[in-house]
């Protein structure tokens, strides 16, 4: 579907990497590189660990760089030891939150049912939710990719009114491509992302034309241009390659103009 209504979005997911001192150094480096690129047409975000969020927010204050958390609880306060709530993130000046990353689903029991509550809670707090979906290698081999995506997209967005669907960013991340160096073939990425968009169109054609769907899974500077040029791909969620500011800035530069 034509991408005129959708600004490219490139987000770097640091996962559990970088101390506060490292984050500060990276922010200075990345901001200088982004200023030199002059790509104000691309929205750029760093998804940082909780402990570095305030450093990143203050480092990026006079720039367009968005700072995003990697998880949050659906309640806005309560007896949930070890969790972080949306108002705690907005108090820091955080712009968004990654929800349902496959590592959280796989290692920490994140469920579609919880995500259905987290997505509207994030939006209500003024945070941009980045909802991650994607199939395992076995599911793809069994021809189950569409079924898995349908379940994750439908359930994750179940409690969100149609008028707000386009305010979510969806990241299609085939699990077999995350951190493996094995990127999805271009046809696989395009096909899956067009399918995700079609699922949104089932609820609202207008939202489908406006919602941004990213590709994630071993994106790097050398393969970003061809992935980002695919008609339904509106950007990238970048893990390992975002840890290096030079490499990450090169991925931003690869977004189509
Ligand atoms: C990710 O963390 O979402 C990711 C896609 O990781 P990588 O780019 O390292 O595969």
Short mmCIF file of C-alpha atoms and ligand atoms in Angstrom, two decimals:
data_model
loop_
_atom_site.label_atom_id
_atom_site.label_comp_id
_atom_site.label_asym_id
_atom_site.label_seq_id
_atom_site.Cartn_x
_atom_site.Cartn_y
_atom_site.Cartn_z
CA UNK A 1 0.00 0.00 0.00
CA UNK A 2 1.32 3.46 -0.90
CA UNK A 3 3.46 4.95 1.87
CA UNK A 4 2.68 8.66 1.30
CA UNK A 5 0.77 8.92 4.59
CA UNK A 6 3.50 7.24 6.65
CA UNK A 7 6.76 8.88 7.77
CA UNK A 8 9.65 6.38 7.91
CA UNK A 9 10.44 5.25 11.46
CA UNK A 10 13.77 3.70 12.49
CA UNK A 11 14.13 2.49 16.07
CA UNK A 12 17.19 1.01 17.73
CA UNK A 13 16.56 -1.55 20.46
CA UNK A 14 19.54 -1.71 22.80
CA UNK A 15 18.01 -4.59 24.78
CA UNK A 16 19.98 -5.08 28.06
CA UNK A 17 23.04 -3.16 26.93
CA UNK A 18 24.78 0.08 27.93
CA UNK A 19 25.45 1.69 31.27
CA UNK A 20 24.48 5.29 31.88
CA UNK A 21 27.99 6.47 31.00
CA UNK A 22 27.94 4.45 27.78
CA UNK A 23 24.48 5.78 26.92
CA UNK A 24 25.68 9.37 27.36
CA UNK A 25 28.63 8.83 25.05
CA UNK A 26 26.47 7.11 22.44
CA UNK A 27 23.83 9.86 22.53
CA UNK A 28 26.40 12.57 21.79
CA UNK A 29 27.83 10.53 18.92
CA UNK A 30 24.45 9.62 17.41
CA UNK A 31 23.00 13.14 17.68
CA UNK A 32 26.02 14.59 15.86
CA UNK A 33 25.65 11.98 13.11
CA UNK A 34 21.89 12.57 12.77
CA UNK A 35 22.42 16.33 12.55
CA UNK A 36 24.98 15.79 9.79
CA UNK A 37 22.57 13.51 7.89
CA UNK A 38 19.79 16.11 7.89
CA UNK A 39 17.12 13.41 7.47
CA UNK A 40 14.31 15.22 9.28
CA UNK A 41 11.88 13.16 7.21
CA UNK A 42 12.80 10.05 9.23
CA UNK A 43 11.56 9.55 12.81
CA UNK A 44 14.37 8.02 14.86
CA UNK A 45 14.07 6.38 18.27
CA UNK A 46 16.30 4.60 20.75
CA UNK A 47 14.67 1.92 22.92
CA UNK A 48 16.86 2.07 26.01
CA UNK A 49 17.05 0.20 29.33
CA UNK A 50 15.08 1.81 32.19
CA UNK A 51 18.27 2.88 33.98
CA UNK A 52 19.44 4.98 31.02
CA UNK A 53 16.11 6.59 30.08
CA UNK A 54 16.60 9.84 31.98
CA UNK A 55 20.14 10.23 30.60
CA UNK A 56 18.84 9.69 27.08
CA UNK A 57 15.88 12.05 27.53
CA UNK A 58 18.13 14.87 28.72
CA UNK A 59 20.76 14.20 26.04
CA UNK A 60 18.14 14.31 23.28
CA UNK A 61 16.10 17.24 24.62
CA UNK A 62 16.95 19.71 21.85
CA UNK A 63 16.69 17.12 19.09
CA UNK A 64 13.97 15.06 17.37
CA UNK A 65 15.39 11.76 18.67
CA UNK A 66 12.66 9.85 20.49
CA UNK A 67 13.43 7.86 23.63
CA UNK A 68 11.46 4.67 24.13
CA UNK A 69 11.28 2.15 27.00
CA UNK A 70 11.42 -1.59 26.35
CA UNK A 71 8.42 -2.69 28.45
CA UNK A 72 5.82 -1.43 30.93
CA UNK A 73 3.03 -2.80 33.13
CA UNK A 74 -0.58 -2.22 32.12
CA UNK A 75 -1.59 -0.81 35.54
CA UNK A 76 -0.60 2.73 36.41
CA UNK A 77 0.52 1.77 39.93
CA UNK A 78 0.18 -1.13 42.36
CA UNK A 79 1.72 -4.20 43.96
CA UNK A 80 3.74 -5.45 40.98
CA UNK A 81 7.29 -5.78 42.27
CA UNK A 82 9.93 -5.12 39.64
CA UNK A 83 7.53 -3.55 37.14
CA UNK A 84 7.38 -0.02 35.73
CA UNK A 85 4.17 1.91 34.95
CA UNK A 86 3.35 4.33 32.15
CA UNK A 87 3.18 7.44 34.42
CA UNK A 88 6.71 6.64 35.63
CA UNK A 89 7.90 6.72 32.02
CA UNK A 90 6.05 9.89 31.05
CA UNK A 91 7.37 11.63 34.19
CA UNK A 92 10.87 11.06 32.78
CA UNK A 93 9.88 12.49 29.40
CA UNK A 94 9.94 9.13 27.62
CA UNK A 95 8.15 9.14 24.24
CA UNK A 96 7.13 5.52 23.75
CA UNK A 97 7.38 1.89 24.77
CA UNK A 98 8.16 -1.40 23.06
CA UNK A 99 5.45 -3.95 23.86
CA UNK A 100 5.54 -7.70 23.26
CA UNK A 101 9.12 -8.02 22.03
CA UNK A 102 9.70 -11.72 21.30
CA UNK A 103 12.32 -11.89 24.05
CA UNK A 104 9.75 -10.73 26.57
CA UNK A 105 7.22 -13.23 25.22
CA UNK A 106 9.78 -16.08 25.21
CA UNK A 107 11.69 -15.49 28.46
CA UNK A 108 9.29 -13.49 30.64
CA UNK A 109 5.88 -14.90 29.80
CA UNK A 110 4.45 -11.83 28.05
CA UNK A 111 0.97 -12.69 26.77
CA UNK A 112 -1.33 -11.28 24.11
CA UNK A 113 -3.92 -10.83 26.86
CA UNK A 114 -1.60 -8.52 28.82
CA UNK A 115 -0.59 -6.72 25.63
CA UNK A 116 -4.26 -6.02 24.87
CA UNK A 117 -4.27 -3.97 28.10
CA UNK A 118 -0.80 -2.48 27.72
CA UNK A 119 -1.39 -0.97 24.25
CA UNK A 120 -4.36 1.25 25.27
CA UNK A 121 -2.68 2.04 28.61
CA UNK A 122 0.40 3.31 26.78
CA UNK A 123 -1.68 5.45 24.41
CA UNK A 124 -3.80 6.83 27.24
CA UNK A 125 -0.60 7.94 28.98
CA UNK A 126 0.65 9.64 25.82
CA UNK A 127 3.26 7.01 24.95
CA UNK A 128 3.78 5.64 21.44
CA UNK A 129 3.37 1.86 21.63
CA UNK A 130 5.59 -0.29 19.36
CA UNK A 131 3.81 -3.65 19.31
CA UNK A 132 6.06 -6.54 18.21
CA UNK A 133 4.69 -9.60 16.43
CA UNK A 134 6.31 -12.47 14.57
CA UNK A 135 6.47 -16.21 14.01
CA UNK A 136 9.01 -18.84 15.08
CA UNK A 137 11.01 -20.86 12.60
CA UNK A 138 8.79 -23.92 13.22
CA UNK A 139 5.62 -21.90 12.69
CA UNK A 140 6.92 -20.61 9.35
CA UNK A 141 7.98 -24.12 8.30
CA UNK A 142 4.52 -25.43 9.19
CA UNK A 143 2.82 -22.70 7.12
CA UNK A 144 1.49 -21.10 10.30
CA UNK A 145 2.88 -17.57 9.82
CA UNK A 146 -0.45 -15.94 8.93
CA UNK A 147 -2.30 -17.69 11.74
CA UNK A 148 0.30 -16.50 14.28
CA UNK A 149 0.29 -12.93 12.99
CA UNK A 150 -3.52 -12.84 12.94
CA UNK A 151 -3.65 -14.00 16.55
CA UNK A 152 -1.01 -11.56 17.80
CA UNK A 153 -2.31 -8.52 15.91
CA UNK A 154 -5.99 -9.19 16.65
CA UNK A 155 -5.49 -9.99 20.34
CA UNK A 156 -2.84 -7.33 20.99
CA UNK A 157 -5.07 -4.60 19.53
CA UNK A 158 -8.36 -6.10 20.69
CA UNK A 159 -9.21 -3.42 23.27
CA UNK A 160 -8.13 -0.48 21.16
CA UNK A 161 -10.83 1.56 19.43
CA UNK A 162 -10.44 1.67 15.63
CA UNK A 163 -9.84 5.45 15.69
CA UNK A 164 -6.57 4.85 17.56
CA UNK A 165 -5.19 1.94 15.52
CA UNK A 166 -3.01 4.20 13.40
CA UNK A 167 -1.40 5.65 16.55
CA UNK A 168 0.34 2.31 17.17
CA UNK A 169 3.56 1.27 15.44
CA UNK A 170 3.68 -2.47 14.69
CA UNK A 171 7.01 -4.25 14.30
CA UNK A 172 6.96 -7.49 12.32
CA UNK A 173 9.94 -9.44 13.63
CA UNK A 174 10.27 -13.07 12.51
CA UNK A 175 11.80 -14.67 15.61
CA UNK A 176 14.18 -16.77 13.52
CA UNK A 177 15.71 -13.54 12.16
CA UNK A 178 16.28 -11.80 15.51
CA UNK A 179 19.93 -11.73 16.52
CA UNK A 180 20.76 -14.56 14.13
CA UNK A 181 22.23 -12.64 11.21
CA UNK A 182 19.57 -14.36 9.06
CA UNK A 183 17.40 -11.61 7.58
CA UNK A 184 14.00 -12.43 6.07
CA UNK A 185 14.01 -12.56 2.28
CA UNK A 186 12.59 -9.38 0.79
CA UNK A 187 9.47 -11.19 -0.44
CA UNK A 188 8.93 -12.72 3.02
CA UNK A 189 9.18 -9.33 4.74
CA UNK A 190 6.91 -7.60 2.22
CA UNK A 191 4.34 -10.40 2.28
CA UNK A 192 4.14 -10.60 6.07
CA UNK A 193 3.96 -6.84 6.53
CA UNK A 194 1.29 -6.48 3.84
CA UNK A 195 -0.62 -9.20 5.70
CA UNK A 196 -0.32 -7.27 9.00
CA UNK A 197 -1.64 -4.19 7.21
CA UNK A 198 -4.53 -6.21 5.78
CA UNK A 199 -5.42 -7.32 9.32
CA UNK A 200 -5.65 -3.64 10.31
CA UNK A 201 -7.75 -2.98 7.18
CA UNK A 202 -10.26 -5.58 8.41
CA UNK A 203 -11.03 -3.07 11.18
CA UNK A 204 -10.35 0.23 9.41
CA UNK A 205 -9.15 0.91 5.86
CA UNK A 206 -8.17 4.42 6.89
CA UNK A 207 -6.02 3.12 9.77
CA UNK A 208 -4.39 0.55 7.47
CA UNK A 209 -3.28 3.32 5.14
CA UNK A 210 -1.77 5.28 8.04
CA UNK A 211 -0.41 2.68 10.50
CA UNK A 212 3.36 2.18 10.38
CA UNK A 213 4.61 -1.38 10.17
CA UNK A 214 8.33 -1.93 10.67
CA UNK A 215 10.53 -4.87 9.80
CA UNK A 216 12.90 -6.23 12.46
CA UNK A 217 15.40 -9.07 12.35
CA UNK A 218 19.12 -8.68 11.66
CA UNK A 219 18.78 -5.30 9.94
CA UNK A 220 22.16 -3.70 9.35
CA UNK A 221 23.59 -0.90 7.23
CA UNK A 222 24.36 -3.30 4.38
CA UNK A 223 20.78 -4.63 3.99
CA UNK A 224 18.68 -1.69 5.24
CA UNK A 225 18.15 0.10 1.93
CA UNK A 226 16.51 -2.85 0.17
CA UNK A 227 14.31 -3.70 3.17
CA UNK A 228 13.24 -0.10 3.76
CA UNK A 229 12.37 0.32 0.07
CA UNK A 230 9.71 -2.42 0.18
CA UNK A 231 6.27 -0.87 -0.44
CA UNK A 232 4.65 -1.86 2.87
CA UNK A 233 7.75 -1.55 5.08
CA UNK A 234 7.66 1.77 6.92
CA UNK A 235 10.92 1.45 8.80
CA UNK A 236 12.98 -0.88 10.95
CA UNK A 237 13.37 -2.08 14.52
CA UNK A 238 17.09 -2.67 14.84
CA UNK A 239 18.70 -4.68 17.63
CA UNK A 240 22.41 -5.53 17.52
CA UNK A 241 23.28 -3.05 14.79
CA UNK A 242 21.87 -0.16 16.84
CA UNK A 243 24.53 -0.55 19.51
CA UNK A 244 27.01 1.21 17.27
CA UNK A 245 26.04 4.84 16.53
CA UNK A 246 27.81 4.91 13.15
CA UNK A 247 26.07 1.73 11.94
CA UNK A 248 22.70 2.89 13.27
CA UNK A 249 23.01 6.31 11.61
CA UNK A 250 23.83 4.55 8.33
CA UNK A 251 20.56 2.60 8.65
CA UNK A 252 18.66 5.87 9.16
CA UNK A 253 20.40 7.25 6.06
CA UNK A 254 19.22 4.21 4.06
CA UNK A 255 15.53 5.12 4.46
CA UNK A 256 13.96 6.04 1.11
CA UNK A 257 13.38 9.77 0.60
C1 LIG B 1 15.30 -6.70 17.94
O1 LIG B 1 15.88 -6.65 19.01
O2 LIG B 1 14.14 -6.36 17.87
C2 LIG B 1 16.03 -7.18 16.75
C3 LIG B 1 15.41 -7.16 15.60
O3 LIG B 1 17.33 -7.60 16.93
P1 LIG B 1 18.45 -7.82 15.78
O4 LIG B 1 18.40 -6.61 14.88
O5 LIG B 1 19.74 -7.94 16.51
O6 LIG B 1 18.08 -9.06 15.03
#
